[in-house]
């Protein structure tokens, strides 16, 4: 035991856990913590963006790239209230963030000091943050910090990872106690559970007896780092793979067995395979409305006619929307290894058993390519959306990281981007928080300094966090922002116009005096912040501009004018009841029986 200030104990614990960064913003509540970090600058670095939302998106993206968590630091009251949205993004997508928040001094609890939330309970930030974290901890004495730190980091990275909150009253940073720095907590995937032998046998039977099997993977496979096992499983048994956005790249999406994403904005072969399959093996995937055509039978999936094996590390996800024929609570990699070992024990599967299925899949793929590919070659001004995806794919090497934002721009990437490796395509999937891509890119770059990081962000999304420009300059973080500029919150404008007969209000950007389309000159805005920038209006210029921006190896913004009126093809459905859903705009060969 040593006599130590609470803030120093926290710093030593973070350093001991090999946490290299704290992303945070000052406030009177956390100056004690900042002072401790000041003394440790050679071992842990504070990066201080201009908005707390950005700090948490950065930490979230850092984790998604490296599978190692970092901490955020915010002050009491408003600063910490600014992290609710990005924590919800992290929670929805199972991303780990250690969110350290400051609170008022314990001796002032319940006296309504400056910035205390106390209408129902003293120093009540834990109740504000509660729905968006795995757990909130509020130690009230320095000697309670070691346990709280240990439990917080272990909770964050165990089982299904997620953000946790450590809420620290002001006095704890400064006061001393006789304490010991706890040993480092477990890293991600330190403890992996598997399926029971009976379930492995039953799953293998179902898979080997299937004639139209498909695997559906989600973020669970990425988090479990099971890409190699998934690829081996798919290739050995010839089973195609459908992926949710955060699972993309676990199998190289150039592999003929990779069918891409499913749902309204999915690829046609994925929806066709999903709705015609006789057995679906879902691993670490959720069947949320967007990857299940809002659960409308026959659009993406066809349960219960189709048999379902559903494996997830989180029991609450198994059978949430579709009761499985076989439900399994297990780590994705362990389960895939168990399946591979069981397949080894069985007689070799007859390769011909899936011949008809593979023929159907290649027919669907040919139809889809014939429909979509020609549009990828069209040059136009404003630029066709397909060209942006095609040129990004051509310019960015396999290890490059895409930090995607929210909106119709994201729909195009989900449908057509081919991730070649895991953890290279970051998506705010479950919560779709605007700003995740533009801000997350900074954290992604700190996680992988040697790889290009490109944010694909809408004009609307970028305008929510434009101060990321300052942070990139202040900390010399060379990311590229591609602003998909269509002068609108276009994804919502399209829903509004489609639902309400073409009436538009509040979904496009107009200049007040003449009602013409309006946006700031993003390139000028970037330059005023010290960031290099180009405006791209012609599709012929985009590829070269992107190459130049990536090579420049400094913060760079490309303002790219994209045609707002070309919508991605719908190959499934999406419904917001009571609004009726739209039929797919491209094909659906499933005939109800
Ligand atoms: C923080 C936040 N506010 C609002 C929304 C609702 N929303 C979803 S997409 C969208 C429009 C996105 O506009 P933009 O970034 O320009 O992308 P586009 O659809 O035009 O490609 C909005 C407002 C959201 N997801 N997140
Ligand atoms: Mg837009």
Short mmCIF file of C-alpha atoms in Angstrom, two decimals, residues 122-522:
data_model
loop_
_atom_site.label_atom_id
_atom_site.label_comp_id
_atom_site.label_asym_id
_atom_site.label_seq_id
_atom_site.Cartn_x
_atom_site.Cartn_y
_atom_site.Cartn_z
CA UNK A 122 -27.34 13.20 -5.19
CA UNK A 123 -24.67 13.60 -7.87
CA UNK A 124 -26.97 11.76 -10.20
CA UNK A 125 -24.94 11.44 -13.42
CA UNK A 126 -24.96 7.62 -13.13
CA UNK A 127 -28.71 7.73 -13.67
CA UNK A 128 -28.35 9.90 -16.76
CA UNK A 129 -25.78 7.62 -18.31
CA UNK A 130 -27.26 4.33 -17.12
CA UNK A 131 -29.16 3.27 -20.27
CA UNK A 132 -26.16 3.84 -22.53
CA UNK A 133 -23.41 1.97 -20.66
CA UNK A 134 -22.91 -1.61 -19.51
CA UNK A 135 -22.44 -0.30 -15.99
CA UNK A 136 -21.77 2.95 -14.17
CA UNK A 137 -19.52 3.05 -11.07
CA UNK A 138 -19.46 5.94 -8.60
CA UNK A 139 -16.85 5.43 -5.88
CA UNK A 140 -17.12 8.03 -3.13
CA UNK A 141 -13.79 7.52 -1.34
CA UNK A 142 -10.28 7.17 -2.75
CA UNK A 143 -9.99 3.71 -1.23
CA UNK A 144 -13.03 2.66 -3.29
CA UNK A 145 -11.28 3.50 -6.56
CA UNK A 146 -9.20 0.30 -6.96
CA UNK A 147 -12.25 -1.94 -6.88
CA UNK A 148 -14.24 0.37 -9.15
CA UNK A 149 -11.41 0.56 -11.68
CA UNK A 150 -10.93 -3.18 -11.69
CA UNK A 151 -14.62 -3.93 -12.05
CA UNK A 152 -15.15 -1.23 -14.67
CA UNK A 153 -12.40 -2.43 -17.00
CA UNK A 154 -13.29 -6.07 -16.55
CA UNK A 155 -16.97 -5.39 -17.28
CA UNK A 156 -16.08 -3.29 -20.30
CA UNK A 157 -14.06 -6.02 -22.03
CA UNK A 158 -15.67 -9.24 -20.80
CA UNK A 159 -18.38 -11.10 -22.67
CA UNK A 160 -20.03 -8.70 -25.09
CA UNK A 161 -17.87 -5.59 -24.80
CA UNK A 162 -19.34 -2.15 -24.29
CA UNK A 163 -18.79 1.25 -22.74
CA UNK A 164 -18.61 1.71 -18.97
CA UNK A 165 -18.72 4.83 -16.84
CA UNK A 166 -16.48 5.69 -13.90
CA UNK A 167 -18.01 8.74 -12.22
CA UNK A 168 -15.48 10.37 -9.91
CA UNK A 169 -16.40 13.12 -7.43
CA UNK A 170 -14.01 16.08 -7.53
CA UNK A 171 -12.41 15.46 -4.16
CA UNK A 172 -11.35 11.93 -5.03
CA UNK A 173 -8.88 13.20 -7.62
CA UNK A 174 -7.10 15.28 -4.97
CA UNK A 175 -7.46 13.32 -1.74
CA UNK A 176 -4.95 10.67 -0.72
CA UNK A 177 -5.42 7.23 0.76
CA UNK A 178 -3.36 4.15 1.46
CA UNK A 179 -4.10 2.19 -1.69
CA UNK A 180 -2.63 -0.27 -4.10
CA UNK A 181 -2.85 0.02 -7.89
CA UNK A 182 -4.80 -3.05 -9.01
CA UNK A 183 -3.14 -5.38 -11.52
CA UNK A 184 -4.17 -4.87 -15.18
CA UNK A 185 -7.67 -6.07 -16.03
CA UNK A 186 -8.42 -8.82 -18.57
CA UNK A 187 -8.01 -7.89 -22.23
CA UNK A 188 -10.71 -8.46 -24.85
CA UNK A 189 -11.40 -12.15 -25.44
CA UNK A 190 -9.41 -13.23 -22.39
CA UNK A 191 -12.23 -15.59 -21.45
CA UNK A 192 -13.99 -17.48 -24.18
CA UNK A 193 -16.90 -19.82 -23.61
CA UNK A 194 -17.98 -22.49 -26.07
CA UNK A 195 -21.07 -24.45 -27.00
CA UNK A 196 -21.99 -27.73 -25.32
CA UNK A 197 -20.84 -30.91 -27.14
CA UNK A 198 -24.50 -31.81 -27.81
CA UNK A 199 -25.15 -28.46 -29.45
CA UNK A 200 -22.01 -28.73 -31.58
CA UNK A 201 -23.19 -32.14 -32.79
CA UNK A 202 -26.72 -30.90 -33.46
CA UNK A 203 -25.49 -27.79 -35.29
CA UNK A 204 -23.12 -29.81 -37.46
CA UNK A 205 -25.91 -32.24 -38.35
CA UNK A 206 -28.18 -29.40 -39.41
CA UNK A 207 -25.44 -27.74 -41.45
CA UNK A 208 -24.29 -30.90 -43.22
CA UNK A 209 -27.85 -31.95 -44.03
CA UNK A 210 -28.74 -28.55 -45.46
CA UNK A 211 -29.04 -28.08 -49.21
CA UNK A 212 -29.30 -24.30 -49.14
CA UNK A 213 -27.23 -23.23 -46.12
CA UNK A 214 -26.07 -19.72 -45.44
CA UNK A 215 -24.04 -18.14 -42.64
CA UNK A 216 -25.02 -14.72 -41.34
CA UNK A 217 -22.33 -12.92 -39.37
CA UNK A 218 -22.24 -9.69 -37.42
CA UNK A 219 -19.97 -7.68 -35.17
CA UNK A 220 -19.65 -10.66 -32.82
CA UNK A 221 -17.40 -12.40 -35.34
CA UNK A 222 -15.24 -9.30 -35.75
CA UNK A 223 -14.98 -8.77 -31.99
CA UNK A 224 -14.08 -12.39 -31.45
CA UNK A 225 -11.37 -12.08 -34.14
CA UNK A 226 -12.72 -15.16 -35.85
CA UNK A 227 -12.12 -14.14 -39.47
CA UNK A 228 -9.71 -16.96 -40.17
CA UNK A 229 -12.01 -19.59 -38.67
CA UNK A 230 -15.03 -18.18 -40.50
CA UNK A 231 -13.19 -18.21 -43.82
CA UNK A 232 -12.00 -21.77 -43.28
CA UNK A 233 -15.50 -22.89 -42.32
CA UNK A 234 -17.06 -21.19 -45.35
CA UNK A 235 -14.50 -22.53 -47.80
CA UNK A 236 -14.36 -26.07 -46.46
CA UNK A 237 -18.11 -26.52 -46.53
CA UNK A 238 -18.87 -24.18 -49.46
CA UNK A 239 -21.30 -22.17 -47.36
CA UNK A 240 -21.90 -18.58 -48.45
CA UNK A 241 -21.62 -15.72 -45.96
CA UNK A 242 -23.93 -12.76 -45.50
CA UNK A 243 -22.52 -9.99 -43.35
CA UNK A 244 -23.91 -7.12 -41.35
CA UNK A 245 -21.84 -3.94 -41.79
CA UNK A 246 -19.76 -4.42 -38.65
CA UNK A 247 -18.95 -7.98 -39.68
CA UNK A 248 -17.64 -6.94 -43.07
CA UNK A 249 -14.13 -8.05 -43.92
CA UNK A 250 -14.14 -11.10 -41.61
CA UNK A 251 -14.23 -12.99 -44.86
CA UNK A 252 -12.54 -11.16 -47.75
CA UNK A 253 -15.50 -9.69 -49.60
CA UNK A 254 -13.82 -10.53 -52.92
CA UNK A 255 -14.23 -14.21 -51.99
CA UNK A 256 -16.97 -15.73 -54.18
CA UNK A 257 -18.61 -17.05 -51.00
CA UNK A 258 -19.08 -13.53 -49.63
CA UNK A 259 -22.54 -12.24 -50.53
CA UNK A 260 -22.35 -8.86 -48.82
CA UNK A 261 -24.99 -7.15 -46.77
CA UNK A 262 -28.68 -8.07 -46.48
CA UNK A 263 -31.83 -5.96 -46.04
CA UNK A 264 -33.29 -3.08 -48.01
CA UNK A 265 -29.83 -1.67 -48.68
CA UNK A 266 -28.20 -5.03 -49.05
CA UNK A 267 -26.89 -6.79 -52.11
CA UNK A 268 -29.36 -8.76 -54.21
CA UNK A 269 -27.53 -12.12 -53.92
CA UNK A 270 -27.55 -11.79 -50.12
CA UNK A 271 -31.29 -11.17 -49.92
CA UNK A 272 -31.99 -13.94 -52.41
CA UNK A 273 -29.81 -16.38 -50.47
CA UNK A 274 -31.34 -15.31 -47.16
CA UNK A 275 -34.92 -15.77 -48.27
CA UNK A 276 -34.31 -19.06 -50.09
CA UNK A 277 -32.04 -20.70 -47.50
CA UNK A 278 -33.12 -23.92 -45.75
CA UNK A 279 -30.69 -23.48 -42.82
CA UNK A 280 -29.25 -20.22 -41.53
CA UNK A 281 -26.28 -20.25 -39.17
CA UNK A 282 -26.22 -16.85 -37.49
CA UNK A 283 -23.11 -15.99 -35.48
CA UNK A 284 -22.71 -12.80 -33.50
CA UNK A 285 -25.47 -11.16 -35.54
CA UNK A 286 -28.67 -9.55 -34.37
CA UNK A 287 -31.41 -9.67 -37.04
CA UNK A 288 -32.23 -6.02 -36.39
CA UNK A 289 -34.87 -4.44 -38.62
CA UNK A 290 -32.37 -3.10 -41.13
CA UNK A 291 -30.71 -6.47 -41.68
CA UNK A 292 -34.03 -8.33 -41.70
CA UNK A 293 -36.24 -6.19 -43.96
CA UNK A 294 -38.18 -5.19 -40.83
CA UNK A 295 -38.94 -8.88 -40.22
CA UNK A 296 -41.36 -9.01 -43.18
CA UNK A 297 -41.33 -12.66 -44.24
CA UNK A 298 -39.90 -13.33 -47.67
CA UNK A 299 -37.86 -10.14 -48.06
CA UNK A 300 -34.62 -11.04 -46.34
CA UNK A 301 -35.40 -14.14 -44.30
CA UNK A 302 -38.05 -16.78 -44.18
CA UNK A 303 -38.21 -18.10 -40.64
CA UNK A 304 -39.71 -20.40 -39.46
CA UNK A 305 -39.72 -22.28 -42.80
CA UNK A 306 -35.97 -21.79 -42.74
CA UNK A 307 -34.24 -23.51 -39.83
CA UNK A 308 -32.17 -21.25 -37.63
CA UNK A 309 -29.04 -21.91 -35.59
CA UNK A 310 -28.34 -18.74 -33.64
CA UNK A 311 -25.09 -18.38 -31.71
CA UNK A 312 -24.16 -15.27 -29.76
CA UNK A 313 -22.10 -14.42 -26.72
CA UNK A 314 -25.05 -12.47 -25.35
CA UNK A 315 -28.01 -14.68 -24.40
CA UNK A 316 -30.36 -11.71 -24.82
CA UNK A 317 -29.64 -11.61 -28.55
CA UNK A 318 -30.28 -15.31 -29.15
CA UNK A 319 -33.82 -15.49 -30.40
CA UNK A 320 -34.64 -11.83 -29.80
CA UNK A 321 -36.53 -11.64 -33.09
CA UNK A 322 -36.61 -15.16 -34.50
CA UNK A 323 -36.94 -18.13 -32.13
CA UNK A 324 -34.08 -20.42 -33.17
CA UNK A 325 -34.29 -24.15 -33.74
CA UNK A 326 -30.96 -24.28 -31.97
CA UNK A 327 -29.88 -21.40 -29.73
CA UNK A 328 -26.31 -21.29 -28.50
CA UNK A 329 -24.55 -18.93 -26.11
CA UNK A 330 -20.89 -18.97 -27.07
CA UNK A 331 -17.93 -16.96 -28.21
CA UNK A 332 -17.90 -16.83 -32.03
CA UNK A 333 -14.33 -18.05 -32.53
CA UNK A 334 -14.63 -20.87 -30.02
CA UNK A 335 -17.88 -22.02 -31.60
CA UNK A 336 -16.44 -21.92 -35.14
CA UNK A 337 -13.41 -23.90 -33.95
CA UNK A 338 -15.74 -26.44 -32.37
CA UNK A 339 -17.68 -26.74 -35.63
CA UNK A 340 -14.49 -27.18 -37.63
CA UNK A 341 -13.26 -29.88 -35.25
CA UNK A 342 -16.59 -31.67 -35.47
CA UNK A 343 -16.57 -31.47 -39.28
CA UNK A 344 -13.11 -33.06 -39.17
CA UNK A 345 -14.55 -36.00 -37.32
CA UNK A 346 -17.28 -36.55 -39.90
CA UNK A 347 -16.95 -38.25 -43.29
CA UNK A 348 -15.98 -35.70 -45.97
CA UNK A 349 -19.02 -33.73 -47.11
CA UNK A 350 -20.12 -34.44 -50.65
CA UNK A 351 -19.12 -31.35 -52.63
CA UNK A 352 -21.98 -31.93 -55.06
CA UNK A 353 -24.59 -31.54 -52.35
CA UNK A 354 -24.61 -27.76 -52.79
CA UNK A 355 -24.20 -27.63 -56.58
CA UNK A 356 -27.72 -26.37 -57.25
CA UNK A 357 -27.45 -23.80 -54.46
CA UNK A 358 -24.15 -22.47 -55.81
CA UNK A 359 -25.65 -22.27 -59.30
CA UNK A 360 -28.56 -20.19 -57.99
CA UNK A 361 -26.19 -17.90 -56.15
CA UNK A 362 -24.01 -17.30 -59.16
CA UNK A 363 -27.13 -16.56 -61.23
CA UNK A 364 -28.24 -13.95 -58.68
CA UNK A 365 -24.77 -12.47 -58.63
CA UNK A 366 -24.68 -12.22 -62.43
CA UNK A 367 -28.09 -10.51 -62.52
CA UNK A 368 -27.02 -8.07 -59.81
CA UNK A 369 -23.72 -7.27 -61.50
CA UNK A 370 -25.40 -6.77 -64.87
CA UNK A 371 -27.81 -4.32 -63.26
CA UNK A 372 -25.37 -2.37 -61.11
CA UNK A 373 -21.90 -2.52 -62.66
CA UNK A 374 -22.48 -0.36 -65.79
CA UNK A 375 -23.44 2.55 -63.53
CA UNK A 376 -20.07 2.39 -61.83
CA UNK A 377 -18.44 3.52 -65.07
CA UNK A 378 -20.58 6.58 -65.71
CA UNK A 379 -18.91 9.97 -65.42
CA UNK A 380 -21.21 12.86 -64.53
CA UNK A 381 -21.47 16.16 -62.74
CA UNK A 382 -22.78 16.19 -60.05
CA UNK A 383 -21.10 12.88 -59.45
CA UNK A 384 -23.01 9.61 -59.46
CA UNK A 385 -22.80 7.88 -56.05
CA UNK A 386 -21.44 4.66 -57.53
CA UNK A 387 -18.31 6.42 -58.75
CA UNK A 388 -17.36 7.51 -55.26
CA UNK A 389 -17.51 3.94 -54.02
CA UNK A 390 -15.64 2.64 -57.09
CA UNK A 391 -12.85 5.21 -56.86
CA UNK A 392 -12.43 4.74 -53.10
CA UNK A 393 -12.13 1.02 -53.74
CA UNK A 394 -9.55 1.62 -56.48
CA UNK A 395 -7.42 4.08 -54.50
CA UNK A 396 -7.45 2.62 -51.00
CA UNK A 397 -5.26 -0.37 -50.25
CA UNK A 398 -6.69 -3.38 -48.43
CA UNK A 399 -5.54 -2.23 -45.01
CA UNK A 400 -6.98 1.28 -45.33
CA UNK A 401 -9.69 2.14 -42.85
CA UNK A 402 -13.04 3.65 -43.75
CA UNK A 403 -14.81 5.54 -40.99
CA UNK A 404 -18.37 5.75 -42.27
CA UNK A 405 -20.87 8.32 -41.16
CA UNK A 406 -24.64 8.21 -41.42
CA UNK A 407 -27.06 8.77 -44.25
CA UNK A 408 -27.66 7.76 -47.83
CA UNK A 409 -23.89 7.93 -48.39
CA UNK A 410 -23.56 5.09 -45.89
CA UNK A 411 -26.27 3.09 -47.65
CA UNK A 412 -24.20 3.13 -50.83
CA UNK A 413 -21.11 1.91 -48.99
CA UNK A 414 -22.98 -0.84 -47.16
CA UNK A 415 -24.31 -2.09 -50.46
CA UNK A 416 -21.18 -1.91 -52.57
CA UNK A 417 -18.02 -1.58 -50.46
CA UNK A 418 -15.85 -4.68 -50.40
CA UNK A 419 -13.94 -4.82 -47.14
CA UNK A 420 -10.90 -7.01 -47.59
CA UNK A 421 -9.92 -7.33 -43.93
CA UNK A 422 -11.70 -7.21 -40.57
CA UNK A 423 -11.81 -3.95 -38.61
CA UNK A 424 -11.33 -1.82 -41.73
CA UNK A 425 -14.90 -0.59 -42.19
CA UNK A 426 -16.27 1.23 -39.16
CA UNK A 427 -20.00 1.83 -39.03
CA UNK A 428 -22.36 3.35 -36.50
CA UNK A 429 -24.78 0.58 -37.19
CA UNK A 430 -27.16 0.14 -34.26
CA UNK A 431 -27.59 3.82 -33.34
CA UNK A 432 -26.47 5.70 -36.46
CA UNK A 433 -25.11 8.70 -34.61
CA UNK A 434 -24.25 11.47 -37.04
CA UNK A 435 -20.65 12.56 -36.57
CA UNK A 436 -19.36 9.07 -35.81
CA UNK A 437 -17.45 8.83 -39.09
CA UNK A 438 -16.07 12.37 -39.22
CA UNK A 439 -14.96 12.20 -35.57
CA UNK A 440 -14.18 8.50 -35.35
CA UNK A 441 -11.63 8.81 -38.14
CA UNK A 442 -9.36 10.71 -35.73
CA UNK A 443 -9.43 7.88 -33.21
CA UNK A 444 -9.00 5.28 -35.95
CA UNK A 445 -5.89 7.05 -37.20
CA UNK A 446 -4.37 7.15 -33.73
CA UNK A 447 -5.08 3.42 -33.49
CA UNK A 448 -3.41 2.70 -36.83
CA UNK A 449 -1.02 5.55 -37.62
CA UNK A 450 0.63 3.70 -40.47
CA UNK A 451 -2.58 3.08 -42.43
CA UNK A 452 -4.68 5.54 -44.47
CA UNK A 453 -7.90 6.52 -42.71
CA UNK A 454 -10.70 8.03 -44.76
CA UNK A 455 -13.95 9.33 -43.33
CA UNK A 456 -16.95 9.13 -45.63
CA UNK A 457 -19.28 11.72 -44.22
CA UNK A 458 -22.40 13.54 -45.40
CA UNK A 459 -22.59 17.31 -45.61
CA UNK A 460 -25.13 17.13 -42.78
CA UNK A 461 -23.12 14.77 -40.60
CA UNK A 462 -19.89 16.72 -41.05
CA UNK A 463 -21.61 19.96 -40.14
CA UNK A 464 -22.47 18.40 -36.78
CA UNK A 465 -18.78 18.08 -35.85
CA UNK A 466 -16.82 20.53 -38.04
CA UNK A 467 -14.40 21.23 -35.20
CA UNK A 468 -12.74 17.89 -35.94
CA UNK A 469 -10.66 20.02 -38.31
CA UNK A 470 -9.11 21.84 -35.35
CA UNK A 471 -8.29 18.61 -33.55
CA UNK A 472 -6.60 17.13 -36.61
CA UNK A 473 -4.39 20.20 -36.85
CA UNK A 474 -3.69 20.52 -33.13
CA UNK A 475 -2.56 16.91 -32.86
CA UNK A 476 -1.35 16.48 -36.43
CA UNK A 477 -3.68 13.59 -37.23
CA UNK A 478 -3.56 13.03 -40.99
CA UNK A 479 -7.03 11.80 -41.87
CA UNK A 480 -8.95 12.44 -45.07
CA UNK A 481 -12.58 13.56 -44.94
CA UNK A 482 -14.60 12.86 -48.05
CA UNK A 483 -17.67 15.04 -47.73
CA UNK A 484 -20.53 13.51 -49.67
CA UNK A 485 -22.12 16.84 -50.43
CA UNK A 486 -25.70 16.63 -51.69
CA UNK A 487 -27.00 19.82 -50.05
CA UNK A 488 -29.47 17.88 -47.91
CA UNK A 489 -30.14 15.48 -45.12
CA UNK A 490 -30.83 13.42 -48.19
CA UNK A 491 -31.65 10.06 -46.62
CA UNK A 492 -34.38 11.68 -44.55
CA UNK A 493 -35.49 13.95 -47.39
CA UNK A 494 -36.06 10.84 -49.50
CA UNK A 495 -38.17 9.20 -46.80
CA UNK A 496 -40.15 12.41 -46.27
CA UNK A 497 -40.80 13.00 -49.94
CA UNK A 498 -41.69 9.36 -50.56
CA UNK A 499 -44.09 9.23 -47.62
CA UNK A 500 -45.74 12.61 -47.93
CA UNK A 501 -46.20 13.15 -51.66
CA UNK A 502 -43.09 15.19 -52.37
CA UNK A 503 -43.55 17.75 -49.57
CA UNK A 504 -40.16 18.83 -48.20
CA UNK A 505 -39.62 20.66 -44.95
CA UNK A 506 -36.47 20.74 -42.90
CA UNK A 507 -34.65 18.05 -44.86
CA UNK A 508 -32.65 20.13 -47.37
CA UNK A 509 -30.30 23.09 -46.98
CA UNK A 510 -31.43 26.40 -48.47
CA UNK A 511 -30.15 29.95 -48.39
CA UNK A 512 -32.56 32.20 -46.54
CA UNK A 513 -32.59 35.09 -48.98
CA UNK A 514 -33.18 33.27 -52.26
CA UNK A 515 -34.04 29.69 -51.28
CA UNK A 516 -31.27 28.25 -53.47
CA UNK A 517 -29.44 25.12 -52.27
CA UNK A 518 -26.93 26.18 -49.64
CA UNK A 519 -23.91 24.79 -47.90
CA UNK A 520 -20.80 26.43 -46.55
CA UNK A 521 -17.77 26.29 -48.82
CA UNK A 522 -16.34 23.27 -47.02
#
